[in-house]
Amino acid sequence: MQIKESTYNILNNAVSYPAFIVDNELNILYKNNSAEKLFKSDNGNLVLGNNFYSLIQKGIDYLSRQKSESYDIEDYFLFENKNYQITVVNIEEDQNYLVYLRQVLSENKINPKQIKINFDEVGDFVKDQNLLEIFNFIEDHYPFTIISKAKLKKELNNYKLPFYIKDIREKFVVANEAYLNEKFKTNEHQILEFENYIKSNKKLIVVEGAYLEEKDLSLVKFPLLNFDNQLEAIVSLAYKIPDLEVSTFHQEILLKFPYPLMLINNENKLELVTEHFYNSKKDLKDISVNDFFSKETIKKIQLFWNSDLLEERNFIEIVPDYFEISEKVSFYKVGTEKKKYILLLFDSRLFNQSQIEANKNMYDVIMHTSPEAIFIYDIDNLRFLEVNAIALKMYGYTRDEFLQMDLTDLYAPEDIQTLIENAKFKSTTNGEFSGPWRHKTKNGKSVLVEMSKSTIDFKGKKAHFNIIKDVTPQLEREKEIQLFKATFESTSDPIVLTDKDGFITYVNKSVVNNLGYRYDDIIGKSILSLVTDGERASINSSIFHSNEKEGKRIKSKVKTYTNEEIPAEINAFPIVNYEGEIESFNLTINLKQEPKEAKKELKLVSENKIQSYDTSFLSNLFHELLTPINVIIGFAQELIESVDNPDKDQLEASQIIQENHKNLMLLMDSAAEYASLIADNFKLSKSDIRFVDLIHDIEDSVKKVSKDEKTELTYGKISSSLEFNTDRQRLLSFLNLILTIAIKITKNDKIFLSASKFDSDNAYISIRDEKNGITPHLLSGLEKIFTEDENELKRKYGVSRFGIRLVRRLLDVLNLGLDFDSSANDDFKVIVPFEFSSENFVKEKIDTIPIPKYEEVKKEKPIEIPKVEKVIEPAKTEIPQVEEKVLDLSQLECLYVEDQFESQTLFKVQMKDLKSISYATGLEDALPLIKSKKFDFIILDINLKGEYNGLDTLRFIRQIPGYQDVPIVAVTAYVLPGDKDNFIAAGFNDFISKPVLRDKILDSLNRVLA
């Protein structure tokens, strides 16, 4: 079969369901776009399955057996966990079929208040007010609950004639008591044929004489349709209809009937015929039976008139002047006592395709199944030839009114020129939609429509098949959207739209103007990147992971492009889809103070070069530099360790690499800390500090330089109760730097550190290199650190420029002072303010605390300083020796979250004796692994790429059941001073600096798994 192009266009544009045309051997001749989209696999083939073809075969068999035009297959077709009902329609004489599928949301279940009854149609026949109220109840409550069904049945039992409802599977939904009464028996074969008519045409039908005993009763049947115009059930009731005019009966019933039929009145004239006979050689109006049928057929008709039979099957012949038909047809007696008729129902196969195309071709089926408005008009005179119910509803006309009109009647006089231009220049017949065009309805209201036009042959005439879309609501919505967008863009509050996970999809101009971000830079980023690190987890959980459908108001701080933090109130509103699921968010940010103008700040930087260093930039820069360096160092150590007996040069080379790595770290620490101190927004973290609590950290920081310079750090007089209020981390940095510098400057083998009260408001920390004072060389050198050029000092003492700048800046930031007198050979003193009342300083005797001695130091006299351990751990309780637990690595499973492949490889080489190692490059990769198995410990890089860093990932992991207590160790190539404590406070169990080497990992595991 050759499918016409117009058929392609119509099936694609008018049929929203998946649709196919198949032949009698189930070969697919055509499929529309919906079918291709639903069933097409990745390789381009259709995936339908044997069940699909067997169901179609079942439908074709039914159509052939019942001689029906269409059939809704009872068994659903299951595809991708969705049920579809298949309808098969006979569209060609040569056994081709239209197959279309409709998704069934729930078997025999329709959404409440989604049923409609055509009361205009029903009201023409049923005038009883009680029945009309029952119909209203059915429309409002179908499908029925137990209560609504019971209430309906009570009302129906008051109706003394049969009343029942069947669903599309012909199962009884409800029936009254009268339906069971024997006197209301019907001709079931006749009823079945009329029900098939309702299923295919969805129109009311009145069957006169349907009841065998109650001759004056008619059977009224009408459909219950959903709002997709699909049949859900059929309402049937016996009703005594007043005598009808034949013309009314003809207009409402016979002309719409899909099968060929004739109606013979009691004067033996052909009163009515369906349009299947319109192509007769002669006009059939008022033709006598004697002129139309053969003599034998006339006798059979007369005998049927005189018999008591209500139906029979007879062989008839029509004279050749009209039709050449010789076949058996069905005889029925219909009508009332006053008006009686014989209805002859012919088999549709007796008529060739051209004769029955009007009601049996595919266009008729499409018009009744399409959700779009459709009309067909004659190309020559623009008169309408056919129209569907949706178009009638849209334009407000009855069917008869519409079919008396032509296309120009849909246009206002001033728009006729548009119609002419459209016909000449803009009209296309390839099925594409054009417009919008302005049409007018019956009440004079204008509607804007888009039209798709296809050229077809209809009833022997060239015609245009038009699909009409009312785009008026769409264009009104677009106007509203433009209004909302104008408001959205002009408001002074920053507004951010995100997807359901918080990734930004759109921002208004205020985000660009007030926060300084470029539009292209911010789209695709997480909204969490606009808030401070400390608030990211709470915003993430309370908005994006709460699954609440109500708006939220959260106080927070948002960051500008220049990292300025501005207090703000964030109003978050979830946007839900048609299924009620959250698919996006609208966040309005109400800034509580005016941000600095980004452009002015950039201008100042341009004019004054660099007035400050961006610490986050330096931290990221150092991290990027150190990542490859750490990998090099790690693999260098691995190479050394893989040599069974490394020689002296190899060991020395390894040691040099390690020492220079540490020097690089110290230099970067100094640079980053100095940058933070010259920024405008740095803050001191003040706390009460006992000086003796700093000793252990001071020892660790200067141990290496002390060993390298062969200069011992020891202690003079230190007050055990000495306490002051300052920034602990920054004071430690100052002391570490000044002591490192002192060790490098002195020519002696010892540096003494003392600390005590200076006056009522201050304490002092002193440095000297002799037991009773300081050498002039050290005193002069320390004085120059704060007074002379940094480049000269670097050459003279080997101290980094950043170290010199940092110690000077810390002196100022911590409000420290210097006290020294070179002529008196006095100590070099750093004055530290107490910053609390003097009564908090308790006068106690001065304790002396030495550090543990190096082997080369000789014992001194009893006046020497006691050991540090005695002060820090005064209790001398004997602790029993506990055997150290040895970790069995072969039983441990590890997850390493690291975005650098080289670092993953180094870890694998270092820890190859673990039971298993799983790798993830970020949170998105880690979550599925964590949820699939339980790891014994997790190594987590802090500086992960993407929107979620290590701290974010830690918070997510801790929320997963079973991972609240699993050890998680933080690692990174570079951190700012003090960040290690922050990591521990954030929930990490330990911290390792890169390179992540085996000894570091084992030390950490012994701590966290002990």
Short mmCIF file of N, CA and C in Angstrom, two decimals, residues 534-652:
data_model
loop_
_atom_site.label_atom_id
_atom_site.label_comp_id
_atom_site.label_asym_id
_atom_site.label_seq_id
_atom_site.Cartn_x
_atom_site.Cartn_y
_atom_site.Cartn_z
N GLY A 534 30.38 28.03 56.10
CA GLY A 534 29.75 27.53 57.31
C GLY A 534 28.26 27.33 57.19
N GLU A 535 27.64 27.94 56.18
CA GLU A 535 26.17 27.86 56.04
C GLU A 535 25.74 26.97 54.89
N ARG A 536 26.71 26.43 54.15
CA ARG A 536 26.36 25.63 52.98
C ARG A 536 25.57 24.38 53.36
N ALA A 537 26.01 23.71 54.43
CA ALA A 537 25.34 22.45 54.81
C ALA A 537 23.91 22.70 55.26
N SER A 538 23.69 23.75 56.06
CA SER A 538 22.33 24.01 56.56
C SER A 538 21.39 24.41 55.44
N ILE A 539 21.87 25.23 54.49
CA ILE A 539 21.03 25.63 53.36
C ILE A 539 20.74 24.42 52.48
N ASN A 540 21.73 23.60 52.28
CA ASN A 540 21.55 22.40 51.46
C ASN A 540 20.49 21.48 52.05
N SER A 541 20.53 21.26 53.36
CA SER A 541 19.60 20.33 53.99
C SER A 541 18.22 20.93 54.17
N SER A 542 18.14 22.22 54.50
CA SER A 542 16.84 22.82 54.80
C SER A 542 16.07 23.21 53.55
N ILE A 543 16.76 23.39 52.41
CA ILE A 543 16.06 23.78 51.17
C ILE A 543 16.06 22.64 50.17
N PHE A 544 17.22 22.25 49.69
CA PHE A 544 17.30 21.35 48.54
C PHE A 544 17.07 19.88 48.91
N HIS A 545 17.30 19.51 50.16
CA HIS A 545 17.13 18.10 50.54
C HIS A 545 16.00 17.91 51.54
N SER A 546 15.20 18.94 51.79
CA SER A 546 14.12 18.81 52.76
C SER A 546 12.86 18.19 52.15
N ASN A 547 12.72 18.32 50.83
CA ASN A 547 11.54 17.83 50.10
C ASN A 547 10.24 18.46 50.59
N GLU A 548 10.33 19.65 51.20
CA GLU A 548 9.14 20.36 51.63
C GLU A 548 8.65 21.25 50.50
N LYS A 549 7.32 21.32 50.36
CA LYS A 549 6.72 22.07 49.25
C LYS A 549 6.42 23.52 49.62
N GLU A 550 6.66 23.89 50.88
CA GLU A 550 6.40 25.26 51.31
C GLU A 550 7.67 26.10 51.17
N GLY A 551 7.48 27.43 51.11
CA GLY A 551 8.62 28.34 51.02
C GLY A 551 9.39 28.39 52.32
N LYS A 552 10.66 28.73 52.24
CA LYS A 552 11.53 28.83 53.40
C LYS A 552 12.18 30.22 53.42
N ARG A 553 12.40 30.75 54.63
CA ARG A 553 13.09 32.02 54.79
C ARG A 553 14.29 31.78 55.69
N ILE A 554 15.47 32.07 55.20
CA ILE A 554 16.71 31.74 55.92
C ILE A 554 17.61 32.98 55.97
N LYS A 555 18.13 33.27 57.16
CA LYS A 555 19.11 34.34 57.29
C LYS A 555 20.49 33.76 57.01
N SER A 556 21.26 34.47 56.21
CA SER A 556 22.55 33.95 55.79
C SER A 556 23.47 35.10 55.43
N LYS A 557 24.61 34.76 54.88
CA LYS A 557 25.53 35.74 54.30
C LYS A 557 25.85 35.28 52.89
N VAL A 558 25.75 36.20 51.94
CA VAL A 558 26.08 35.87 50.57
C VAL A 558 27.40 36.53 50.20
N LYS A 559 28.10 35.90 49.27
CA LYS A 559 29.41 36.40 48.86
C LYS A 559 29.32 37.09 47.51
N THR A 560 29.96 38.25 47.42
CA THR A 560 30.04 38.94 46.14
C THR A 560 31.18 38.34 45.33
N TYR A 561 31.33 38.84 44.11
CA TYR A 561 32.41 38.36 43.24
C TYR A 561 33.78 38.59 43.88
N THR A 562 33.87 39.64 44.71
CA THR A 562 35.15 39.97 45.36
C THR A 562 35.27 39.33 46.74
N ASN A 563 34.39 38.34 47.04
CA ASN A 563 34.39 37.61 48.31
C ASN A 563 33.98 38.46 49.50
N GLU A 564 33.34 39.59 49.26
CA GLU A 564 32.76 40.36 50.36
C GLU A 564 31.53 39.61 50.86
N GLU A 565 31.40 39.46 52.17
CA GLU A 565 30.27 38.76 52.77
C GLU A 565 29.22 39.77 53.22
N ILE A 566 27.99 39.62 52.71
CA ILE A 566 26.92 40.57 52.98
C ILE A 566 25.78 39.85 53.69
N PRO A 567 25.32 40.36 54.85
CA PRO A 567 24.15 39.76 55.50
C PRO A 567 22.94 39.82 54.57
N ALA A 568 22.16 38.75 54.55
CA ALA A 568 21.02 38.69 53.64
C ALA A 568 19.97 37.74 54.19
N GLU A 569 18.76 37.90 53.65
CA GLU A 569 17.68 36.96 53.94
C GLU A 569 17.30 36.29 52.62
N ILE A 570 17.37 34.97 52.61
CA ILE A 570 17.08 34.20 51.40
C ILE A 570 15.68 33.61 51.52
N ASN A 571 14.81 33.97 50.57
CA ASN A 571 13.46 33.41 50.50
C ASN A 571 13.44 32.39 49.37
N ALA A 572 13.26 31.14 49.74
CA ALA A 572 13.32 30.04 48.77
C ALA A 572 11.92 29.46 48.56
N PHE A 573 11.50 29.37 47.30
CA PHE A 573 10.19 28.82 46.96
C PHE A 573 10.37 27.67 45.99
N PRO A 574 9.90 26.45 46.34
CA PRO A 574 10.01 25.32 45.41
C PRO A 574 8.99 25.43 44.30
N ILE A 575 9.37 25.01 43.09
CA ILE A 575 8.48 24.95 41.94
C ILE A 575 8.21 23.48 41.65
N VAL A 576 6.93 23.09 41.65
CA VAL A 576 6.58 21.68 41.46
C VAL A 576 6.03 21.46 40.06
N ASN A 577 6.20 20.23 39.55
CA ASN A 577 5.68 19.89 38.23
C ASN A 577 4.26 19.35 38.34
N TYR A 578 3.74 18.86 37.24
CA TYR A 578 2.34 18.41 37.22
C TYR A 578 2.11 17.20 38.12
N GLU A 579 3.16 16.48 38.48
CA GLU A 579 3.02 15.34 39.37
C GLU A 579 3.22 15.71 40.83
N GLY A 580 3.42 17.00 41.09
CA GLY A 580 3.61 17.47 42.47
C GLY A 580 5.02 17.29 42.98
N GLU A 581 5.96 16.97 42.09
CA GLU A 581 7.35 16.78 42.51
C GLU A 581 8.14 18.07 42.27
N ILE A 582 9.04 18.38 43.20
CA ILE A 582 9.86 19.58 43.07
C ILE A 582 10.82 19.42 41.91
N GLU A 583 10.83 20.41 41.00
CA GLU A 583 11.75 20.33 39.87
C GLU A 583 12.67 21.54 39.80
N SER A 584 12.40 22.60 40.57
CA SER A 584 13.29 23.76 40.56
C SER A 584 12.99 24.62 41.79
N PHE A 585 13.81 25.67 41.96
CA PHE A 585 13.63 26.59 43.08
C PHE A 585 13.78 28.03 42.60
N ASN A 586 13.01 28.92 43.21
CA ASN A 586 13.15 30.36 43.02
C ASN A 586 13.65 30.94 44.33
N LEU A 587 14.82 31.57 44.31
CA LEU A 587 15.41 32.14 45.53
C LEU A 587 15.57 33.64 45.36
N THR A 588 14.89 34.38 46.23
CA THR A 588 15.02 35.84 46.26
C THR A 588 15.92 36.22 47.42
N ILE A 589 16.94 37.02 47.12
CA ILE A 589 17.94 37.38 48.13
C ILE A 589 17.73 38.84 48.52
N ASN A 590 17.34 39.05 49.76
CA ASN A 590 17.13 40.41 50.28
C ASN A 590 18.39 40.84 51.01
N LEU A 591 19.19 41.69 50.36
CA LEU A 591 20.45 42.14 50.95
C LEU A 591 20.17 43.13 52.07
N LYS A 592 20.83 42.94 53.21
CA LYS A 592 20.60 43.79 54.37
C LYS A 592 21.54 44.98 54.43
N GLN A 593 22.50 45.04 53.52
CA GLN A 593 23.37 46.22 53.42
C GLN A 593 23.85 46.35 51.99
N GLU A 594 24.24 47.55 51.64
CA GLU A 594 24.69 47.80 50.28
C GLU A 594 26.08 47.19 50.07
N PRO A 595 26.26 46.39 49.02
CA PRO A 595 27.60 45.88 48.73
C PRO A 595 28.48 46.96 48.13
N LYS A 596 29.77 46.77 48.27
CA LYS A 596 30.69 47.69 47.61
C LYS A 596 30.56 47.50 46.11
N GLU A 597 30.78 48.58 45.38
CA GLU A 597 30.67 48.46 43.94
C GLU A 597 31.86 47.71 43.39
N ALA A 598 31.55 46.62 42.72
CA ALA A 598 32.62 45.76 42.21
C ALA A 598 33.53 46.50 41.26
N LYS A 599 32.96 47.40 40.46
CA LYS A 599 33.77 48.10 39.47
C LYS A 599 34.78 49.02 40.14
N LYS A 600 34.34 49.71 41.23
CA LYS A 600 35.26 50.60 41.92
C LYS A 600 36.41 49.82 42.54
N GLU A 601 36.08 48.66 43.14
CA GLU A 601 37.13 47.87 43.75
C GLU A 601 38.15 47.40 42.70
N LEU A 602 37.65 47.00 41.57
CA LEU A 602 38.55 46.56 40.50
C LEU A 602 39.42 47.72 40.03
N LYS A 603 38.84 48.91 40.01
CA LYS A 603 39.58 50.09 39.57
C LYS A 603 40.72 50.39 40.53
N LEU A 604 40.45 50.26 41.85
CA LEU A 604 41.49 50.52 42.84
C LEU A 604 42.65 49.54 42.69
N VAL A 605 42.31 48.32 42.44
CA VAL A 605 43.37 47.33 42.24
C VAL A 605 44.20 47.69 41.02
N SER A 606 43.52 48.16 39.99
CA SER A 606 44.22 48.53 38.76
C SER A 606 45.13 49.73 38.98
N GLU A 607 44.64 50.70 39.77
CA GLU A 607 45.42 51.92 39.97
C GLU A 607 46.58 51.70 40.93
N ASN A 608 46.33 50.91 41.94
CA ASN A 608 47.33 50.76 43.00
C ASN A 608 48.07 49.44 42.91
N LYS A 609 47.98 48.83 41.75
CA LYS A 609 48.57 47.51 41.57
C LYS A 609 47.97 46.55 42.59
N ILE A 610 48.79 45.88 43.37
CA ILE A 610 48.26 44.93 44.35
C ILE A 610 48.47 45.49 45.74
N GLN A 611 47.35 45.85 46.39
CA GLN A 611 47.46 46.36 47.75
C GLN A 611 47.30 45.24 48.77
N SER A 612 46.71 44.13 48.35
CA SER A 612 46.55 43.00 49.26
C SER A 612 46.61 41.71 48.45
N TYR A 613 46.86 40.63 49.14
CA TYR A 613 46.92 39.32 48.50
C TYR A 613 45.64 38.55 48.83
N ASP A 614 45.08 37.88 47.84
CA ASP A 614 43.88 37.07 48.05
C ASP A 614 44.33 35.73 48.63
N THR A 615 44.01 35.51 49.91
CA THR A 615 44.49 34.30 50.57
C THR A 615 43.89 33.04 49.96
N SER A 616 42.61 33.10 49.57
CA SER A 616 42.01 31.92 48.95
C SER A 616 42.67 31.62 47.61
N PHE A 617 43.04 32.70 46.89
CA PHE A 617 43.74 32.51 45.62
C PHE A 617 45.11 31.86 45.86
N LEU A 618 45.83 32.38 46.87
CA LEU A 618 47.14 31.80 47.17
C LEU A 618 47.02 30.35 47.61
N SER A 619 45.99 30.09 48.44
CA SER A 619 45.81 28.72 48.92
C SER A 619 45.55 27.78 47.74
N ASN A 620 44.67 28.20 46.81
CA ASN A 620 44.39 27.37 45.64
C ASN A 620 45.61 27.24 44.74
N LEU A 621 46.35 28.36 44.59
CA LEU A 621 47.57 28.33 43.78
C LEU A 621 48.58 27.36 44.38
N PHE A 622 48.80 27.45 45.68
CA PHE A 622 49.77 26.57 46.34
C PHE A 622 49.32 25.12 46.24
N HIS A 623 48.00 24.91 46.36
CA HIS A 623 47.49 23.54 46.25
C HIS A 623 47.78 22.98 44.86
N GLU A 624 47.57 23.78 43.84
CA GLU A 624 47.82 23.32 42.48
C GLU A 624 49.30 23.07 42.25
N LEU A 625 50.16 23.92 42.85
CA LEU A 625 51.60 23.72 42.70
C LEU A 625 52.06 22.48 43.44
N LEU A 626 51.52 22.30 44.65
CA LEU A 626 52.01 21.21 45.49
C LEU A 626 51.50 19.84 45.05
N THR A 627 50.34 19.80 44.38
CA THR A 627 49.79 18.50 43.99
C THR A 627 50.78 17.71 43.13
N PRO A 628 51.30 18.27 42.04
CA PRO A 628 52.30 17.49 41.28
C PRO A 628 53.61 17.32 42.05
N ILE A 629 53.99 18.35 42.85
CA ILE A 629 55.24 18.23 43.62
C ILE A 629 55.13 17.07 44.61
N ASN A 630 53.97 16.96 45.29
CA ASN A 630 53.80 15.89 46.26
C ASN A 630 53.83 14.52 45.59
N VAL A 631 53.25 14.44 44.40
CA VAL A 631 53.29 13.17 43.68
C VAL A 631 54.73 12.80 43.34
N ILE A 632 55.51 13.79 42.89
CA ILE A 632 56.93 13.55 42.56
C ILE A 632 57.67 13.08 43.79
N ILE A 633 57.44 13.77 44.92
CA ILE A 633 58.13 13.41 46.16
C ILE A 633 57.73 12.01 46.61
N GLY A 634 56.42 11.72 46.49
CA GLY A 634 55.95 10.41 46.92
C GLY A 634 56.56 9.28 46.12
N PHE A 635 56.57 9.45 44.80
CA PHE A 635 57.14 8.39 43.96
C PHE A 635 58.66 8.33 44.11
N ALA A 636 59.32 9.48 44.41
CA ALA A 636 60.76 9.46 44.66
C ALA A 636 61.07 8.60 45.88
N GLN A 637 60.23 8.79 46.93
CA GLN A 637 60.45 7.98 48.14
C GLN A 637 60.16 6.52 47.85
N GLU A 638 59.11 6.26 47.03
CA GLU A 638 58.77 4.89 46.69
C GLU A 638 59.93 4.23 45.94
N LEU A 639 60.58 4.99 45.05
CA LEU A 639 61.72 4.44 44.32
C LEU A 639 62.87 4.10 45.25
N ILE A 640 63.13 5.01 46.21
CA ILE A 640 64.22 4.77 47.17
C ILE A 640 63.91 3.52 47.99
N GLU A 641 62.64 3.43 48.47
CA GLU A 641 62.29 2.30 49.34
C GLU A 641 62.24 0.99 48.58
N SER A 642 62.05 1.08 47.26
CA SER A 642 62.01 -0.16 46.48
C SER A 642 63.41 -0.73 46.23
N VAL A 643 64.43 0.07 46.50
CA VAL A 643 65.82 -0.41 46.37
C VAL A 643 66.19 -1.16 47.64
N ASP A 644 66.65 -2.38 47.48
CA ASP A 644 66.95 -3.20 48.66
C ASP A 644 68.03 -2.58 49.54
N ASN A 645 69.09 -2.16 48.96
CA ASN A 645 70.19 -1.57 49.73
C ASN A 645 70.62 -0.25 49.10
N PRO A 646 69.86 0.83 49.37
CA PRO A 646 70.23 2.12 48.77
C PRO A 646 71.59 2.59 49.29
N ASP A 647 72.37 3.18 48.40
CA ASP A 647 73.67 3.66 48.82
C ASP A 647 73.54 5.01 49.51
N LYS A 648 74.65 5.53 49.97
CA LYS A 648 74.65 6.78 50.74
C LYS A 648 74.13 7.95 49.90
N ASP A 649 74.53 8.00 48.62
CA ASP A 649 74.08 9.11 47.76
C ASP A 649 72.56 9.08 47.54
N GLN A 650 72.03 7.88 47.38
CA GLN A 650 70.58 7.77 47.18
C GLN A 650 69.82 8.20 48.42
N LEU A 651 70.29 7.79 49.58
CA LEU A 651 69.63 8.21 50.82
C LEU A 651 69.73 9.71 51.02
N GLU A 652 70.89 10.27 50.68
CA GLU A 652 71.07 11.72 50.84
C GLU A 652 70.15 12.48 49.88
#
